[in-house]
Short mmCIF file of C-alpha atoms in Angstrom, two decimals:
data_model
loop_
_atom_site.label_atom_id
_atom_site.label_comp_id
_atom_site.label_asym_id
_atom_site.label_seq_id
_atom_site.Cartn_x
_atom_site.Cartn_y
_atom_site.Cartn_z
CA MET A 1 17.06 135.38 64.98
CA ILE A 2 19.04 132.41 63.77
CA TYR A 3 17.96 131.42 60.28
CA LEU A 4 18.65 127.77 59.47
CA ASP A 5 16.02 127.23 56.79
CA ASN A 6 18.04 128.17 53.74
CA ALA A 7 16.75 125.23 51.74
CA ALA A 8 13.37 126.96 51.89
CA THR A 9 14.73 130.32 50.87
CA THR A 10 17.74 132.53 51.51
CA LYS A 11 18.31 136.09 52.58
CA PRO A 12 18.90 138.25 49.51
CA ASP A 13 22.48 139.50 49.36
CA PRO A 14 22.57 143.32 49.70
CA LYS A 15 24.56 143.46 46.43
CA VAL A 16 21.71 141.66 44.69
CA ILE A 17 19.16 144.17 45.92
CA GLU A 18 21.41 147.03 44.88
CA ALA A 19 21.80 145.60 41.39
CA MET A 20 18.03 145.22 41.06
CA LEU A 21 16.95 148.66 42.26
CA PRO A 22 17.65 150.66 39.07
CA TYR A 23 15.48 148.19 37.13
CA LEU A 24 12.62 148.72 39.56
CA LYS A 25 13.01 152.48 39.36
CA GLU A 26 14.25 154.41 36.33
CA LYS A 27 15.31 151.49 34.07
CA PHE A 28 11.84 150.01 33.95
CA GLY A 29 11.68 149.35 30.21
CA ASN A 30 10.20 146.33 28.46
CA ALA A 31 12.95 144.33 26.78
CA SER A 32 10.72 143.88 23.71
CA SER A 33 10.42 147.64 23.11
CA ALA A 34 12.47 149.12 20.27
CA HIS A 35 13.17 152.45 22.00
CA GLY A 36 16.14 153.31 24.14
CA LEU A 37 14.56 152.44 27.49
CA GLY A 38 13.50 149.05 26.15
CA GLN A 39 16.91 148.38 24.67
CA GLU A 40 18.52 149.20 28.01
CA ALA A 41 16.42 146.44 29.55
CA LYS A 42 17.27 144.12 26.65
CA MET A 43 20.96 144.67 27.28
CA ALA A 44 20.55 143.84 30.95
CA LEU A 45 18.66 140.70 29.94
CA ASP A 46 21.41 139.64 27.53
CA ASP A 47 24.12 140.28 30.11
CA ALA A 48 22.27 138.24 32.72
CA ARG A 49 21.75 135.39 30.28
CA ARG A 50 25.47 135.34 29.56
CA VAL A 51 26.28 135.08 33.28
CA ILE A 52 23.90 132.18 33.86
CA ALA A 53 25.00 130.36 30.69
CA LYS A 54 28.66 130.67 31.54
CA SER A 55 28.11 129.34 35.07
CA ILE A 56 27.03 125.94 33.74
CA ASN A 57 29.11 125.89 30.52
CA ALA A 58 26.11 126.50 28.26
CA LYS A 59 25.50 128.76 25.27
CA ASP A 60 23.59 131.99 25.90
CA ASP A 61 20.52 131.07 23.88
CA GLU A 62 20.21 127.76 25.73
CA ILE A 63 19.01 129.65 28.82
CA VAL A 64 15.29 130.36 29.16
CA PHE A 65 14.25 132.58 32.04
CA THR A 66 11.21 131.49 34.04
CA SER A 67 9.43 132.38 37.26
CA GLY A 68 11.44 129.83 39.25
CA GLY A 69 12.11 126.19 39.94
CA THR A 70 8.52 125.01 39.78
CA GLU A 71 7.90 126.55 36.38
CA SER A 72 11.23 125.33 35.01
CA ASN A 73 10.50 121.78 36.16
CA ASN A 74 7.02 121.87 34.66
CA LEU A 75 8.39 123.21 31.38
CA ALA A 76 11.06 120.51 31.30
CA LEU A 77 8.63 117.66 31.81
CA LYS A 78 5.53 118.82 29.96
CA GLY A 79 7.33 120.85 27.31
CA VAL A 80 9.55 117.96 26.29
CA LEU A 81 6.82 115.32 26.39
CA PHE A 82 4.34 117.40 24.40
CA ALA A 83 6.93 118.22 21.73
CA ASN A 84 8.32 114.69 21.38
CA LYS A 85 5.18 112.59 21.07
CA GLU A 86 6.60 110.66 18.11
CA LYS A 87 9.50 109.51 20.30
CA GLY A 88 7.34 108.00 23.06
CA ASN A 89 5.22 108.57 26.13
CA HIS A 90 7.42 107.35 28.97
CA ILE A 91 9.48 109.28 31.49
CA ILE A 92 11.60 108.05 34.35
CA THR A 93 12.01 109.94 37.59
CA THR A 94 12.62 109.00 41.24
CA LYS A 95 10.75 108.63 44.51
CA ILE A 96 12.61 111.55 46.14
CA GLU A 97 11.73 114.42 43.83
CA HIS A 98 10.47 117.85 44.84
CA ALA A 99 6.68 118.15 44.93
CA CYS A 100 6.57 119.97 41.57
CA ILE A 101 8.18 117.08 39.67
CA MET A 102 6.17 114.54 41.64
CA ASN A 103 2.84 116.26 41.11
CA ALA A 104 3.53 117.14 37.47
CA SER A 105 4.34 113.45 36.93
CA LYS A 106 1.14 112.34 38.64
CA TRP A 107 -0.84 114.75 36.46
CA LEU A 108 0.89 113.46 33.33
CA GLU A 109 -0.15 109.94 34.34
CA THR A 110 -3.78 111.04 34.28
CA LYS A 111 -3.19 112.22 30.69
CA GLY A 112 -2.02 108.79 29.59
CA TYR A 113 1.74 109.17 30.00
CA LYS A 114 3.73 106.38 31.64
CA ILE A 115 5.96 107.31 34.56
CA THR A 116 8.52 105.12 36.32
CA TYR A 117 9.52 106.21 39.83
CA LEU A 118 12.95 104.79 40.64
CA ASN A 119 13.77 103.61 44.14
CA VAL A 120 16.76 105.00 45.98
CA ASP A 121 19.07 103.39 48.52
CA ARG A 122 19.11 104.11 52.30
CA GLU A 123 21.09 107.31 51.65
CA GLY A 124 18.99 108.51 48.74
CA PHE A 125 21.19 107.56 45.80
CA VAL A 126 19.77 106.35 42.50
CA ASN A 127 21.30 103.12 41.27
CA PRO A 128 22.49 103.68 37.65
CA LYS A 129 21.77 100.04 36.84
CA GLU A 130 18.15 100.49 37.84
CA LEU A 131 17.92 103.52 35.59
CA GLU A 132 19.27 101.51 32.68
CA LYS A 133 16.82 98.69 33.37
CA ALA A 134 13.87 101.09 33.42
CA ILE A 135 14.63 102.56 29.99
CA THR A 136 12.37 101.37 27.18
CA LYS A 137 12.02 102.31 23.52
CA GLN A 138 9.25 104.67 24.62
CA THR A 139 11.39 106.57 27.15
CA VAL A 140 11.73 110.25 26.30
CA LEU A 141 13.22 111.72 29.44
CA PHE A 142 14.89 110.95 32.76
CA SER A 143 14.52 113.59 35.49
CA VAL A 144 16.33 113.55 38.82
CA ILE A 145 16.90 116.11 41.56
CA HIS A 146 20.62 116.92 41.72
CA GLY A 147 20.92 117.90 45.38
CA ASN A 148 17.93 116.69 47.37
CA ASN A 149 16.06 119.44 49.19
CA GLU A 150 15.21 117.34 52.24
CA ILE A 151 18.15 115.02 52.83
CA GLY A 152 20.93 116.66 50.80
CA THR A 153 21.92 113.66 48.69
CA ILE A 154 23.93 114.73 45.63
CA GLN A 155 23.39 112.41 42.67
CA ASN A 156 26.26 111.49 40.36
CA LEU A 157 25.02 113.32 37.25
CA GLU A 158 27.91 112.29 35.05
CA GLU A 159 27.29 108.62 35.60
CA LEU A 160 23.51 108.90 35.14
CA GLY A 161 23.95 111.20 32.15
CA LYS A 162 26.16 108.68 30.38
CA ILE A 163 23.44 106.07 30.55
CA CYS A 164 20.87 108.50 29.18
CA ARG A 165 23.16 109.45 26.29
CA LYS A 166 23.84 105.82 25.48
CA HIS A 167 20.11 105.13 25.16
CA LYS A 168 19.25 108.49 23.57
CA VAL A 169 17.07 109.48 26.50
CA LEU A 170 16.96 113.19 27.38
CA PHE A 171 18.47 114.00 30.77
CA HIS A 172 16.98 116.64 33.08
CA THR A 173 18.11 117.66 36.52
CA ASP A 174 16.53 119.94 39.09
CA ALA A 175 19.54 121.83 40.43
CA CYS A 176 17.70 124.39 42.56
CA GLN A 177 19.45 123.30 45.75
CA SER A 178 22.86 122.47 44.33
CA TYR A 179 23.42 125.40 41.98
CA THR A 180 26.55 127.41 42.87
CA LYS A 181 27.32 124.89 45.64
CA VAL A 182 28.23 121.91 43.46
CA PRO A 183 29.80 122.49 40.01
CA ILE A 184 27.39 121.99 37.13
CA ASN A 185 28.80 121.50 33.67
CA VAL A 186 26.24 120.58 31.05
CA ALA A 187 28.85 119.10 28.73
CA ASN A 188 30.70 116.89 31.22
CA GLN A 189 27.52 115.82 32.97
CA HIS A 190 25.68 115.07 29.70
CA LEU A 191 22.79 117.30 30.67
CA ASP A 192 20.02 118.24 28.24
CA LEU A 193 17.85 120.27 30.62
CA VAL A 194 18.70 121.92 33.92
CA THR A 195 16.41 123.73 36.36
CA LEU A 196 17.95 126.70 38.18
CA ASN A 197 16.53 129.30 40.50
CA ALA A 198 17.58 132.48 42.26
CA HIS A 199 16.05 132.59 45.71
CA LYS A 200 18.00 129.60 47.04
CA ILE A 201 21.26 131.39 46.26
CA HIS A 202 20.62 134.79 47.89
CA GLY A 203 18.79 136.10 44.85
CA PRO A 204 15.18 137.29 44.57
CA LYS A 205 12.08 135.11 44.56
CA GLY A 206 10.02 134.61 41.44
CA VAL A 207 12.84 134.06 38.98
CA GLY A 208 14.67 131.03 37.67
CA ALA A 209 15.83 129.48 34.45
CA LEU A 210 15.73 126.32 32.42
CA TYR A 211 18.75 125.28 30.41
CA ILE A 212 17.56 123.64 27.20
CA ARG A 213 20.30 122.14 25.02
CA SER A 214 20.07 123.57 21.50
CA GLY A 215 18.21 121.30 19.12
CA ILE A 216 15.83 119.93 21.76
CA LYS A 217 12.21 120.36 20.80
CA ILE A 218 10.08 121.93 23.50
CA THR A 219 6.48 123.15 23.64
CA PRO A 220 5.95 126.23 25.79
CA VAL A 221 3.74 125.89 28.85
CA ALA A 222 3.00 129.64 28.71
CA HIS A 223 2.34 130.84 25.17
CA GLY A 224 2.92 134.52 24.70
CA GLY A 225 4.49 137.20 22.55
CA GLY A 226 7.52 135.24 21.42
CA GLN A 227 9.78 136.07 24.34
CA GLU A 228 12.62 133.69 25.18
CA LYS A 229 12.62 132.52 21.53
CA TYR A 230 9.06 131.22 21.74
CA ARG A 231 9.93 128.88 24.60
CA ARG A 232 8.36 130.97 27.38
CA GLY A 233 5.93 133.83 26.79
CA GLY A 234 5.49 136.84 29.01
CA THR A 235 7.35 140.10 29.59
CA GLU A 236 10.69 139.27 31.13
CA ASN A 237 11.12 139.98 34.84
CA ILE A 238 14.14 142.23 34.32
CA PRO A 239 14.73 143.28 37.97
CA GLY A 240 14.50 139.65 39.04
CA ILE A 241 16.72 138.42 36.22
CA VAL A 242 19.34 141.08 36.97
CA GLY A 243 19.24 140.07 40.65
CA PHE A 244 19.51 136.41 39.69
CA ALA A 245 22.63 137.09 37.61
CA GLU A 246 24.14 139.14 40.42
CA SER A 247 23.58 136.29 42.90
CA VAL A 248 25.42 133.96 40.52
CA LYS A 249 28.27 136.43 40.02
CA ILE A 250 28.91 136.75 43.75
CA ALA A 251 28.51 133.03 44.49
CA ASN A 252 31.79 131.48 45.43
CA PHE A 253 32.72 127.83 45.85
CA ALA A 254 34.88 128.87 48.82
CA ASN A 255 31.57 129.24 50.69
CA THR A 256 30.87 125.56 50.03
CA LYS A 257 33.88 124.61 52.15
CA LYS A 258 32.87 127.03 54.90
CA MET A 259 29.35 125.63 55.00
CA GLU A 260 30.58 122.03 54.98
CA LYS A 261 32.61 122.73 58.10
CA LEU A 262 29.64 124.23 59.94
CA ARG A 263 27.34 121.45 58.73
CA ASP A 264 29.72 118.83 60.08
CA ARG A 265 30.00 120.66 63.39
CA LEU A 266 26.21 120.58 63.63
CA ILE A 267 25.93 116.92 62.63
CA GLU A 268 28.61 115.86 65.07
CA GLY A 269 26.98 117.76 67.91
CA VAL A 270 23.44 116.61 67.25
CA LEU A 271 24.40 112.95 66.93
CA LYS A 272 25.72 113.09 70.48
CA ILE A 273 22.10 113.32 71.64
CA PRO A 274 20.85 109.77 72.37
CA ASN A 275 18.42 108.10 69.95
CA THR A 276 19.15 110.47 67.11
CA ARG A 277 20.00 109.61 63.52
CA LEU A 278 21.18 111.47 60.47
CA ASN A 279 18.99 111.10 57.38
CA GLY A 280 20.85 111.12 54.09
CA PRO A 281 24.52 110.44 53.37
CA MET A 282 27.71 111.56 55.12
CA LYS A 283 29.53 111.92 51.81
CA ASN A 284 28.18 113.53 48.64
CA ARG A 285 25.82 115.63 50.68
CA LEU A 286 24.83 119.26 50.07
CA CYS A 287 27.17 121.53 52.03
CA ASN A 288 24.26 123.27 53.74
CA ASN A 289 21.93 120.39 54.63
CA ALA A 290 21.53 118.36 57.83
CA ASN A 291 18.42 116.26 58.47
CA PHE A 292 17.84 114.30 61.65
CA SER A 293 15.28 111.95 63.16
CA PHE A 294 14.70 112.11 66.90
CA ALA A 295 13.08 109.00 68.34
CA GLY A 296 9.96 109.49 70.43
CA VAL A 297 9.48 113.15 69.53
CA GLU A 298 7.77 114.83 66.63
CA GLY A 299 9.86 117.13 64.44
CA GLU A 300 7.15 119.75 64.46
CA ALA A 301 7.29 120.01 68.24
CA ILE A 302 11.06 120.56 68.23
CA GLY A 303 10.64 123.08 65.41
CA SER A 304 7.98 125.01 67.33
CA TYR A 305 10.21 125.07 70.38
CA LEU A 306 13.20 126.33 68.40
CA ASP A 307 11.00 128.91 66.70
CA SER A 308 9.93 130.29 70.07
CA SER A 309 13.65 130.71 70.82
CA GLY A 310 14.17 132.60 67.56
CA ILE A 311 15.64 129.71 65.57
CA CYS A 312 14.08 128.94 62.18
CA VAL A 313 14.29 125.35 60.95
CA SER A 314 12.03 123.16 58.88
CA THR A 315 10.25 119.93 59.52
CA GLY A 316 9.24 117.21 57.17
CA SER A 317 6.74 115.95 59.66
CA ALA A 318 3.13 115.48 58.71
CA CYS A 319 1.71 117.95 61.15
CA SER A 320 3.52 120.82 59.45
CA SER A 321 1.41 120.60 56.34
CA ALA A 322 -2.20 120.14 55.41
CA SER A 323 -1.56 116.52 54.56
CA LEU A 324 -0.93 114.10 57.38
CA GLU A 325 1.33 111.89 55.33
CA PRO A 326 4.98 111.75 56.35
CA SER A 327 7.66 112.94 53.93
CA HIS A 328 7.72 110.81 50.77
CA VAL A 329 11.47 111.33 50.60
CA LEU A 330 12.14 109.88 54.06
CA LEU A 331 9.76 106.98 53.39
CA ALA A 332 11.63 106.27 50.15
CA LEU A 333 14.81 105.87 52.22
CA GLY A 334 13.05 103.08 54.12
CA LEU A 335 12.25 105.04 57.27
CA LYS A 336 9.20 104.00 59.24
CA PRO A 337 6.45 106.64 59.39
CA GLU A 338 7.19 107.38 63.07
CA GLU A 339 10.86 107.94 62.24
CA ALA A 340 9.88 110.24 59.40
CA HIS A 341 7.62 112.23 61.72
CA GLY A 342 10.47 112.79 64.12
CA SER A 343 12.59 114.51 61.50
CA LEU A 344 13.97 118.00 61.38
CA ARG A 345 15.93 119.79 58.65
CA PHE A 346 18.59 122.40 59.30
CA SER A 347 19.91 124.23 56.25
CA ILE A 348 22.68 126.76 56.62
CA SER A 349 23.99 129.53 54.36
CA LYS A 350 27.10 131.61 53.80
CA TYR A 351 25.80 133.90 56.54
CA THR A 352 25.65 131.16 59.20
CA THR A 353 28.21 131.46 62.00
CA GLU A 354 29.86 129.01 64.36
CA GLU A 355 28.19 130.81 67.29
CA GLU A 356 24.78 130.17 65.79
CA ILE A 357 25.49 126.46 65.40
CA ASP A 358 26.75 126.29 68.98
CA ARG A 359 23.62 128.03 70.25
CA VAL A 360 21.50 125.35 68.57
CA LEU A 361 23.70 122.63 70.00
CA SER A 362 23.30 123.98 73.52
CA LEU A 363 19.51 124.36 73.24
CA LEU A 364 18.58 121.18 71.41
CA PRO A 365 19.41 118.60 74.12
CA LYS A 366 17.31 120.53 76.65
CA ILE A 367 14.35 120.72 74.29
CA LEU A 368 14.57 117.02 73.54
CA GLN A 369 14.79 116.12 77.19
CA LYS A 370 11.68 118.12 77.89
CA LEU A 371 9.67 116.72 74.98
CA ARG A 372 10.76 113.17 75.65
CA ARG A 373 9.58 113.54 79.23
CA ILE A 374 6.10 114.30 77.87
CA SER A 375 6.28 111.50 75.32
CA PRO A 376 5.35 107.85 75.94
CA ILE A 377 8.92 107.39 74.81
CA GLU A 378 10.18 104.17 76.34
CA LYS A 379 7.63 102.09 74.50
CA LEU A 380 8.17 104.00 71.29
CA ILE A 381 11.91 103.75 71.28
CA ARG A 382 11.57 100.02 71.64
CA ARG A 383 9.35 100.03 68.59
CA LEU A 384 11.75 102.09 66.43
CA MET B 1 1.03 130.36 63.71
CA TYR B 2 0.01 129.33 67.25
CA SER B 3 -1.81 131.44 69.85
CA LYS B 4 0.09 132.62 72.92
CA LYS B 5 -1.94 130.23 75.06
CA VAL B 6 -0.96 127.24 72.88
CA MET B 7 2.73 128.10 73.02
CA GLN B 8 2.59 128.69 76.75
CA LEU B 9 0.95 125.31 77.43
CA PHE B 10 3.15 123.56 74.91
CA LYS B 11 6.28 124.76 76.68
CA ASN B 12 4.91 124.26 80.19
CA PRO B 13 2.19 121.63 79.96
CA LYS B 14 0.23 120.71 83.07
CA ASN B 15 -0.58 117.18 84.27
CA VAL B 16 2.28 115.47 82.43
CA GLY B 17 3.09 111.94 83.53
CA GLU B 18 1.59 108.56 84.29
CA ILE B 19 -0.53 107.37 87.20
CA LYS B 20 0.77 104.02 88.36
CA ASN B 21 -2.43 102.64 89.87
CA ALA B 22 -4.77 104.42 87.51
CA ASP B 23 -8.46 103.50 87.59
CA GLY B 24 -8.70 104.00 83.86
CA VAL B 25 -6.26 104.35 80.96
CA GLY B 26 -7.01 105.51 77.41
CA LYS B 27 -4.63 105.58 74.49
CA ILE B 28 -5.31 107.05 71.09
CA ARG B 29 -2.95 106.99 68.14
CA ASN B 30 -3.66 108.72 64.87
CA PRO B 31 -2.76 105.99 62.39
CA VAL B 32 -1.80 108.44 59.65
CA CYS B 33 0.33 111.01 61.43
CA GLY B 34 1.44 108.77 64.30
CA ASP B 35 0.58 111.25 67.05
CA THR B 36 -0.18 109.43 70.30
CA THR B 37 -1.79 110.54 73.54
CA GLU B 38 -2.27 108.46 76.68
CA VAL B 39 -4.57 109.62 79.49
CA PHE B 40 -4.54 108.15 83.01
CA ILE B 41 -7.36 108.85 85.47
CA LYS B 42 -8.11 108.29 89.13
CA VAL B 43 -11.81 108.23 90.02
CA LYS B 44 -13.40 108.98 93.37
CA ASP B 45 -17.17 109.27 93.99
CA ASN B 46 -17.79 109.33 90.27
CA ARG B 47 -15.47 112.31 89.84
CA ILE B 48 -12.07 112.54 88.17
CA SER B 49 -9.85 113.05 91.20
CA GLY B 50 -6.55 112.67 89.39
CA ILE B 51 -5.49 112.91 85.76
CA LYS B 52 -2.18 112.74 83.84
CA PHE B 53 -1.18 112.43 80.21
CA LYS B 54 1.68 111.60 77.89
CA THR B 55 1.82 112.77 74.31
CA LEU B 56 4.00 112.21 71.31
CA GLY B 57 2.97 114.91 68.92
CA CYS B 58 3.12 118.48 67.77
CA ALA B 59 2.66 121.64 69.80
CA ALA B 60 -1.09 121.51 69.15
CA ALA B 61 -1.38 117.92 70.39
CA ILE B 62 0.60 118.63 73.56
CA SER B 63 -1.20 121.86 74.46
CA SER B 64 -4.59 120.23 73.75
CA ALA B 65 -3.73 117.39 76.11
CA SER B 66 -2.71 119.84 78.79
CA ILE B 67 -5.95 121.81 78.55
CA THR B 68 -8.15 118.73 78.21
CA THR B 69 -6.76 117.27 81.41
CA GLU B 70 -7.19 120.63 83.15
CA MET B 71 -10.79 120.84 82.02
CA ALA B 72 -11.56 117.29 83.13
CA LYS B 73 -9.93 117.50 86.53
CA GLY B 74 -12.49 117.34 89.36
CA LYS B 75 -15.39 116.93 86.94
CA LYS B 76 -18.12 114.30 87.24
CA LEU B 77 -17.56 111.47 84.76
CA SER B 78 -20.82 112.35 83.02
CA GLU B 79 -19.57 115.93 82.57
CA ALA B 80 -16.12 114.90 81.42
CA GLU B 81 -17.69 112.68 78.80
CA LYS B 82 -19.32 115.72 77.26
CA LEU B 83 -15.99 117.42 76.50
CA THR B 84 -15.55 118.08 72.78
CA LYS B 85 -12.66 119.13 70.63
CA GLU B 86 -14.52 122.35 69.85
CA LYS B 87 -14.51 123.27 73.54
CA VAL B 88 -10.82 122.43 73.79
CA VAL B 89 -9.92 124.48 70.71
CA LYS B 90 -11.93 127.41 72.07
CA GLN B 91 -10.08 127.25 75.41
CA LEU B 92 -6.78 127.25 73.52
CA GLY B 93 -7.68 130.49 71.77
CA GLY B 94 -8.00 128.67 68.46
CA LEU B 95 -5.78 126.38 66.42
CA PRO B 96 -4.62 126.62 62.79
CA GLU B 97 -7.05 124.88 60.42
CA ASN B 98 -4.71 121.98 59.65
CA LYS B 99 -4.08 121.39 63.37
CA ILE B 100 -7.65 120.90 64.49
CA HIS B 101 -7.30 117.13 64.12
CA CYS B 102 -4.50 117.17 66.72
CA SER B 103 -6.91 118.36 69.41
CA VAL B 104 -9.07 115.24 69.03
CA LEU B 105 -6.41 112.95 70.47
CA ALA B 106 -6.62 114.04 74.09
CA VAL B 107 -10.41 114.29 74.11
CA ASP B 108 -10.73 110.81 72.65
CA ALA B 109 -8.07 109.39 74.98
CA LEU B 110 -9.96 110.84 77.95
CA LYS B 111 -13.16 109.18 76.77
CA GLU B 112 -11.30 105.90 76.34
CA ALA B 113 -9.96 106.21 79.88
CA ILE B 114 -13.48 106.70 81.24
CA LYS B 115 -14.69 103.74 79.21
CA ASP B 116 -11.83 101.68 80.58
CA TYR B 117 -12.76 102.69 84.14
CA LYS B 118 -16.39 101.66 83.63
CA LYS B 119 -15.34 98.34 82.14
CA ARG B 120 -13.16 97.66 85.19
CA CYS B 121 -16.11 98.51 87.49
CA LEU B 122 -18.34 96.05 85.71
CA LYS B 123 -15.70 93.35 85.98
CA ALA B 124 -15.25 94.02 89.69
CA LYS B 125 -18.95 93.54 90.20
#
């Protein structure tokens, strides 16, 4: 099997699993317990927190462990809005966010909050001037996805953060896809809240974190027994948190370079196929992301074909999900619905090899030729 | 996700192509998802003597078109008109819930093609 769907989830690193095992077996204590077993878990929790904090230049108690990216994003948006009602009722986000930010925003709208969804350019970048224009006296928070999960666009956090600071607007980024691939430094990038998760970086599923700058008021989404300094209730997922920290410890920016090389090999090869385009930018793109549109063919069909050859990729096309609508991210770039339907996402990892990329490159043209023969393509290509 | 039958027909669909001097042509496009199927028929003695299709769509849409055209081939027009998506889905060995809508395309395009044929007959008269 060739796994090229690492933006969906990654294979856990064997070292991560090894680090977790004792906490699933004999070291099963509750970190809130006063006895030895509990304190052993508490120590593991503290150690893990230190690792995560250090990785983004934060203080230990600014890290709140959660169940993953979705929960962290919900806590960032709802937690900050609910706790800062006196400041205002307006947040700014973008049209290319992950479903959890988008749907949390839509829900907040039904509760009377005002949301501005910023446009992006053809490559998915937010224009800092548009952000500045959208800020009002009521604006509490700006939230943007750091590395886009579909098209790989990496936003310039420093530049956007400066504007937020200048206008005293809190700055949140969803860094699930970019974490450990692109440096994150909460001080330099003027970040107030950062969403992190483990399973995109060869860690376990069901664990993530939210960085919350000290002094920021936040209302918990899950009230509980005072864990995480009253910011997130519930017994801490110690095995998951230990695995999360291990995945951060073994992450290495040298892998970013390796993945960039393979990504570029893939992009170069795929663009040789006629009537094919790259979605997202060439520069400032996640090292592991490549997203293409193939005229006259639906992404789902190519994906099904690749799957039957043991190659896992992902499609943003409507027919892959319950909803028929094409990807909101690709539409925000200005793609026509039929172009969005013809899209396919490849996302590589540190485990991806050159041979695997070459296998895809040898198969893909044949698959496209076959599917385009079935398709009423000539007419459609003219329309694109 | 897909049955063996679906994958088999998706990878090796039958009756792909166009008929140049078709007696009837039907084209259906799902306005939301953009999937498109075109069906071309030849009619002789009130029976479908030839049938071809072209589809832009997912594996479900392509395999449905293949089986629909197979089921319609050689049938009386009145019989072919009675084809339903339920019959097509059954022949395919089932489709995932969210893919059922994809099977409608070919059935509807076939019905459009028959309608087109009848319209042409009326005109000729």
